[in-house]
XYZ file of N, CA and C in Angstrom:
420
model
N 91.340 -122.431 -137.251
C 92.491 -121.551 -137.068
C 92.452 -120.835 -135.756
N 91.335 -120.812 -134.988
C 91.371 -120.176 -133.681
C 92.359 -120.755 -132.752
N 92.619 -122.044 -132.871
C 93.552 -122.670 -131.986
C 94.976 -122.098 -132.259
N 95.266 -121.824 -133.472
C 96.626 -121.263 -133.851
C 96.770 -119.859 -133.229
N 95.722 -119.063 -133.278
C 95.703 -117.755 -132.641
C 95.953 -117.862 -131.169
N 95.267 -118.826 -130.544
C 95.407 -119.003 -129.070
C 96.890 -119.401 -128.768
N 97.447 -120.270 -129.571
C 98.835 -120.713 -129.358
C 99.829 -119.485 -129.524
N 99.528 -118.664 -130.494
C 100.382 -117.473 -130.733
C 100.290 -116.477 -129.556
N 99.102 -116.326 -128.966
C 98.894 -115.433 -127.853
C 99.666 -115.981 -126.618
N 99.772 -117.280 -126.498
C 100.406 -117.883 -125.322
C 101.938 -118.053 -125.447
N 102.504 -117.547 -126.526
C 103.947 -117.607 -126.717
C 104.699 -116.934 -125.547
N 105.796 -117.594 -125.159
C 106.654 -117.028 -124.138
C 107.638 -116.052 -124.828
N 107.494 -114.788 -124.591
C 108.381 -113.776 -125.216
C 109.299 -113.121 -124.223
N 109.611 -113.856 -123.142
C 110.557 -113.323 -122.195
C 111.940 -113.306 -122.822
N 112.817 -112.510 -122.170
C 114.180 -112.417 -122.710
C 114.879 -113.736 -122.681
N 114.619 -114.538 -121.703
C 115.224 -115.849 -121.620
C 114.791 -116.752 -122.748
N 113.443 -116.720 -123.062
C 112.937 -117.563 -124.158
C 113.439 -117.062 -125.490
N 113.547 -115.766 -125.677
C 114.039 -115.191 -126.917
C 115.477 -115.499 -127.071
N 116.263 -115.466 -126.013
C 117.676 -115.823 -126.065
C 117.849 -117.305 -126.468
N 117.077 -118.135 -125.826
C 117.123 -119.566 -126.196
C 116.761 -119.817 -127.645
N 115.715 -119.103 -128.102
C 115.297 -119.235 -129.522
C 116.442 -118.759 -130.422
N 116.994 -117.651 -130.167
C 118.115 -117.078 -131.001
C 119.298 -118.007 -131.043
N 119.643 -118.551 -129.824
C 120.776 -119.468 -129.811
C 120.526 -120.774 -130.560
N 119.361 -121.272 -130.378
C 119.006 -122.551 -131.070
C 118.945 -122.373 -132.573
N 118.140 -121.436 -133.024
C 117.997 -121.254 -134.484
C 119.327 -120.759 -135.093
N 120.017 -119.853 -134.380
C 121.265 -119.356 -134.907
C 122.279 -120.443 -135.052
N 122.390 -121.348 -134.022
C 123.314 -122.474 -134.100
C 122.926 -123.435 -135.245
N 121.620 -123.709 -135.376
C 121.190 -124.570 -136.465
C 121.546 -123.975 -137.841
N 121.291 -122.714 -137.999
C 121.600 -122.108 -139.295
C 123.037 -122.014 -139.541
N 123.865 -121.760 -138.523
C 125.297 -121.731 -138.683
C 125.805 -123.075 -139.087
N 125.342 -124.133 -138.433
C 125.797 -125.465 -138.746
C 125.313 -125.880 -140.142
N 124.105 -125.498 -140.556
C 123.721 -125.767 -141.897
C 124.539 -125.018 -142.897
N 124.814 -123.762 -142.628
C 125.697 -122.972 -143.486
C 127.131 -123.564 -143.653
N 127.688 -123.948 -142.562
C 128.991 -124.594 -142.603
C 128.950 -125.896 -143.408
N 127.892 -126.695 -143.196
C 127.740 -127.912 -143.974
C 127.603 -127.679 -145.448
N 126.821 -126.672 -145.775
C 126.664 -126.291 -147.201
C 127.958 -125.736 -147.738
N 128.667 -124.967 -146.955
C 129.953 -124.399 -147.432
C 130.939 -125.556 -147.719
N 130.938 -126.541 -146.836
C 131.833 -127.693 -146.977
C 131.493 -128.501 -148.193
N 130.195 -128.683 -148.499
C 129.731 -129.507 -149.601
C 129.580 -128.677 -150.942
N 129.075 -127.542 -150.857
C 128.695 -126.780 -152.105
C 129.369 -125.419 -152.267
N 130.390 -125.223 -151.549
C 131.186 -124.001 -151.557
C 130.399 -122.768 -151.203
N 129.932 -121.982 -152.143
C 129.362 -120.687 -151.821
C 127.885 -120.678 -151.368
N 127.204 -121.787 -151.476
C 125.800 -121.847 -151.251
C 125.493 -121.689 -149.739
N 126.416 -121.885 -148.869
C 126.163 -121.831 -147.467
C 126.418 -120.447 -146.811
N 126.979 -119.508 -147.490
C 127.282 -118.220 -146.920
C 126.096 -117.521 -146.321
N 124.952 -117.415 -147.033
C 123.794 -116.716 -146.439
C 123.322 -117.353 -145.141
N 123.239 -118.676 -145.112
C 122.793 -119.388 -143.872
C 123.762 -119.166 -142.760
N 125.076 -119.191 -143.024
C 126.087 -119.034 -141.995
C 126.059 -117.589 -141.424
N 125.949 -116.652 -142.302
C 125.873 -115.246 -141.878
C 124.624 -115.006 -141.014
N 123.456 -115.514 -141.496
C 122.211 -115.330 -140.736
C 122.343 -116.033 -139.389
N 122.991 -117.199 -139.355
C 123.161 -117.854 -138.044
C 124.064 -117.061 -137.137
N 125.113 -116.445 -137.610
C 125.991 -115.653 -136.764
C 125.242 -114.413 -136.275
N 124.431 -113.777 -137.175
C 123.702 -112.604 -136.773
C 122.718 -112.957 -135.656
N 121.986 -114.055 -135.841
C 121.005 -114.486 -134.817
C 121.681 -114.792 -133.456
N 122.870 -115.473 -133.507
C 123.602 -115.716 -132.266
C 124.046 -114.447 -131.600
N 124.538 -113.494 -132.367
C 125.009 -112.198 -131.777
C 123.825 -111.428 -131.185
N 122.747 -111.373 -131.883
C 121.536 -110.650 -131.336
C 121.024 -111.374 -130.103
N 121.047 -112.710 -130.089
C 120.570 -113.439 -128.974
C 121.400 -113.190 -127.704
N 122.651 -112.967 -127.878
C 123.597 -112.729 -126.772
C 123.527 -111.280 -126.370
N 123.490 -110.327 -127.310
C 123.570 -108.916 -126.998
C 122.224 -108.342 -126.583
N 121.213 -108.524 -127.435
C 119.861 -107.920 -127.200
C 118.779 -108.884 -127.588
N 118.468 -109.862 -126.757
C 117.504 -110.918 -127.117
C 116.076 -110.343 -127.387
N 115.712 -109.210 -126.756
C 114.376 -108.701 -127.006
C 114.170 -108.192 -128.429
N 115.238 -107.968 -129.153
C 115.148 -107.600 -130.540
C 114.654 -108.705 -131.421
N 114.672 -109.873 -130.930
C 114.261 -111.084 -131.672
C 112.741 -111.380 -131.550
N 111.965 -110.453 -130.972
C 110.530 -110.692 -130.750
C 109.804 -110.911 -132.044
N 110.027 -110.100 -132.999
C 109.303 -110.153 -134.301
C 109.740 -111.434 -135.032
N 111.015 -111.724 -135.074
C 111.542 -112.893 -135.770
C 110.922 -114.132 -135.050
N 110.938 -114.124 -133.760
C 110.346 -115.280 -133.056
C 108.918 -115.483 -133.334
N 108.131 -114.348 -133.394
C 106.695 -114.436 -133.695
C 106.443 -114.993 -135.087
N 107.199 -114.467 -136.087
C 107.082 -114.998 -137.436
C 107.413 -116.485 -137.520
N 108.550 -116.805 -136.911
C 109.067 -118.196 -136.938
C 108.034 -119.114 -136.269
N 107.488 -118.742 -135.136
C 106.532 -119.595 -134.461
C 105.194 -119.679 -135.201
N 104.788 -118.550 -135.823
C 103.577 -118.589 -136.643
C 103.676 -119.608 -137.765
N 104.821 -119.601 -138.437
C 105.080 -120.589 -139.522
C 105.145 -121.998 -138.922
N 105.776 -122.156 -137.821
C 105.919 -123.469 -137.198
C 104.555 -124.044 -136.794
N 103.800 -123.205 -136.137
C 102.485 -123.666 -135.677
C 101.541 -123.997 -136.869
N 101.573 -123.151 -137.868
C 100.745 -123.398 -139.056
C 101.224 -124.667 -139.766
N 102.526 -124.845 -139.942
C 103.013 -126.052 -140.582
C 102.654 -127.286 -139.785
N 102.712 -127.184 -138.442
C 102.359 -128.273 -137.554
C 100.865 -128.663 -137.768
N 100.051 -127.619 -137.787
C 98.602 -127.902 -138.002
C 98.332 -128.599 -139.339
N 98.952 -128.039 -140.393
C 98.746 -128.578 -141.741
C 99.297 -130.016 -141.841
N 100.492 -130.172 -141.352
C 101.135 -131.555 -141.427
C 100.413 -132.579 -140.589
N 99.876 -132.208 -139.444
C 99.151 -133.143 -138.634
C 97.892 -133.534 -139.387
N 97.197 -132.664 -139.948
C 95.990 -133.001 -140.714
C 96.307 -133.829 -141.967
N 97.405 -133.484 -142.666
C 97.769 -134.240 -143.816
C 98.161 -135.674 -143.454
N 98.987 -135.769 -142.375
C 99.393 -137.122 -141.980
C 98.229 -138.000 -141.518
N 97.366 -137.390 -140.729
C 96.170 -138.115 -140.281
C 95.297 -138.527 -141.447
N 95.122 -137.668 -142.412
C 94.306 -137.998 -143.638
C 94.965 -139.148 -144.390
N 96.296 -139.071 -144.579
C 96.980 -140.145 -145.321
C 96.877 -141.443 -144.598
N 97.071 -141.449 -143.285
C 96.923 -142.695 -142.483
C 95.531 -143.227 -142.613
N 94.533 -142.354 -142.515
C 93.162 -142.853 -142.589
C 92.873 -143.485 -143.944
N 93.250 -142.784 -145.072
C 92.880 -143.311 -146.340
C 93.783 -144.367 -146.859
N 95.012 -144.414 -146.474
C 95.888 -145.457 -146.955
C 96.064 -146.661 -146.002
N 95.620 -146.544 -144.788
C 95.776 -147.637 -143.865
C 94.400 -148.157 -143.352
N 93.678 -147.257 -142.723
C 92.425 -147.670 -142.041
C 91.319 -148.013 -143.100
N 91.181 -147.231 -144.150
C 90.107 -147.486 -145.147
C 90.368 -148.844 -145.819
N 91.532 -149.135 -146.320
C 91.737 -150.495 -146.927
C 91.508 -151.626 -145.929
N 91.934 -151.452 -144.673
C 91.671 -152.519 -143.715
C 90.155 -152.741 -143.496
N 89.415 -151.643 -143.395
C 87.960 -151.764 -143.276
C 87.359 -152.428 -144.475
N 87.832 -152.030 -145.625
C 87.274 -152.646 -146.895
C 87.586 -154.124 -146.947
N 88.793 -154.508 -146.570
C 89.169 -155.916 -146.600
C 88.344 -156.721 -145.561
N 88.097 -156.147 -144.384
C 87.238 -156.836 -143.400
C 85.862 -157.008 -143.919
N 85.294 -156.018 -144.611
C 83.998 -156.161 -145.167
C 83.951 -157.150 -146.322
N 85.013 -157.115 -147.137
C 85.102 -158.027 -148.266
C 85.164 -159.459 -147.825
N 85.916 -159.795 -146.812
C 85.999 -161.156 -146.367
C 84.958 -161.491 -145.204
N 84.042 -160.558 -144.965
C 82.969 -160.692 -144.017
C 83.454 -161.140 -142.671
N 84.493 -160.450 -142.230
C 85.066 -160.750 -140.880
C 84.586 -159.664 -139.914
N 83.608 -160.055 -139.080
C 83.172 -159.020 -138.032
C 84.254 -158.898 -136.949
N 84.546 -157.684 -136.641
C 85.571 -157.501 -135.612
C 84.940 -157.436 -134.207
N 83.670 -157.126 -134.164
C 82.912 -157.142 -132.869
C 81.749 -158.023 -132.986
N 81.433 -158.790 -131.970
C 80.224 -159.638 -132.018
C 79.018 -158.764 -131.474
N 78.433 -157.985 -132.339
C 77.384 -157.091 -131.974
C 76.005 -157.614 -132.255
N 75.865 -158.723 -133.032
C 74.559 -159.221 -133.390
C 73.920 -159.896 -132.217
N 72.619 -159.646 -132.006
C 71.920 -160.318 -130.905
C 71.434 -161.637 -131.407
N 71.789 -162.650 -130.656
C 71.446 -164.004 -131.084
C 70.013 -164.333 -130.644
N 69.284 -164.926 -131.604
C 67.892 -165.247 -131.305
C 67.861 -166.332 -130.243
N 66.942 -166.188 -129.357
C 66.793 -167.178 -128.263
C 67.634 -166.809 -127.037
N 68.462 -165.883 -127.135
C 69.276 -165.453 -125.995
C 68.501 -164.380 -125.164
N 68.662 -164.380 -123.857
C 68.041 -163.394 -123.049
C 68.859 -162.206 -122.703
N 70.188 -162.327 -122.994
C 71.120 -161.258 -122.649
C 72.232 -161.184 -123.604
N 72.966 -160.086 -123.617
C 74.157 -159.901 -124.416
C 75.393 -160.425 -123.678
N 75.217 -160.895 -122.456
C 76.405 -161.286 -121.616
C 77.082 -162.477 -122.306
N 78.398 -162.393 -122.401
C 79.224 -163.436 -122.968
C 79.838 -164.263 -121.811
N 79.463 -165.498 -121.696
C 79.968 -166.311 -120.616
C 81.322 -166.881 -121.037
N 82.201 -166.940 -120.107
C 83.550 -167.450 -120.330
C 83.733 -168.735 -119.539
N 84.456 -169.648 -120.132
C 84.710 -170.894 -119.413
C 85.833 -170.662 -118.363
N 85.774 -171.428 -117.344
C 86.781 -171.262 -116.234
C 88.042 -171.988 -116.529
N 88.067 -172.732 -117.612
C 89.254 -173.556 -117.939
C 90.430 -172.610 -118.299
N 91.570 -173.011 -117.801
C 92.775 -172.247 -118.158
C 93.022 -171.014 -117.333
N 92.140 -170.737 -116.359
C 92.287 -169.564 -115.516
C 92.661 -170.005 -114.110
N 93.532 -169.207 -113.525
C 93.992 -169.545 -112.158
C 93.864 -168.224 -111.310
N 94.087 -168.330 -110.068
C 94.052 -167.183 -109.192
C 95.164 -166.208 -109.547
N 96.292 -166.742 -110.015
C 97.464 -165.885 -110.356
C 97.045 -164.965 -111.565
N 96.171 -165.408 -112.424
C 95.753 -164.535 -113.529
C 95.007 -163.294 -113.107
N 94.367 -163.394 -111.947
C 93.628 -162.234 -111.442
C 94.564 -161.289 -110.616
N 95.710 -161.795 -110.108
C 96.610 -160.943 -109.348
C 97.406 -160.018 -110.251
N 97.853 -160.500 -111.387
C 98.566 -159.654 -112.332
C 97.810 -159.586 -113.639
N 96.883 -158.659 -113.677
C 95.914 -158.535 -114.833
C 96.567 -157.952 -116.053
N 97.648 -157.145 -115.849
C 98.186 -156.490 -117.003
C 99.587 -156.910 -117.242
């Protein structure tokens, strides 16, 4: 969690950044509120009102949004940290672990790491067949 604290200390709390935050979040909440009002009638009023309030404060006095910005960014950074770890864990256990188990099950080595008896070096010699000078000009 020290990384989260460092990110919170480095937050840009200038009037311009706070205005941009208020306008962005206010617009998003207003649009969500209007969408909910259109779909579900009364359920969107709180979001629409909150969006309008954020927009007004962002235009009139953006520095008043410092606390809201700090709370919002704390939640966003914490959620990002948690979701990153959850997603990486899921990918590891649902994708990489089964692939590794299947490779071991079918005894398919992905790297030729075994030292061959009678060999004096690990160097792998390649045949010159199928290679031309043009292959060396555009290697990638």
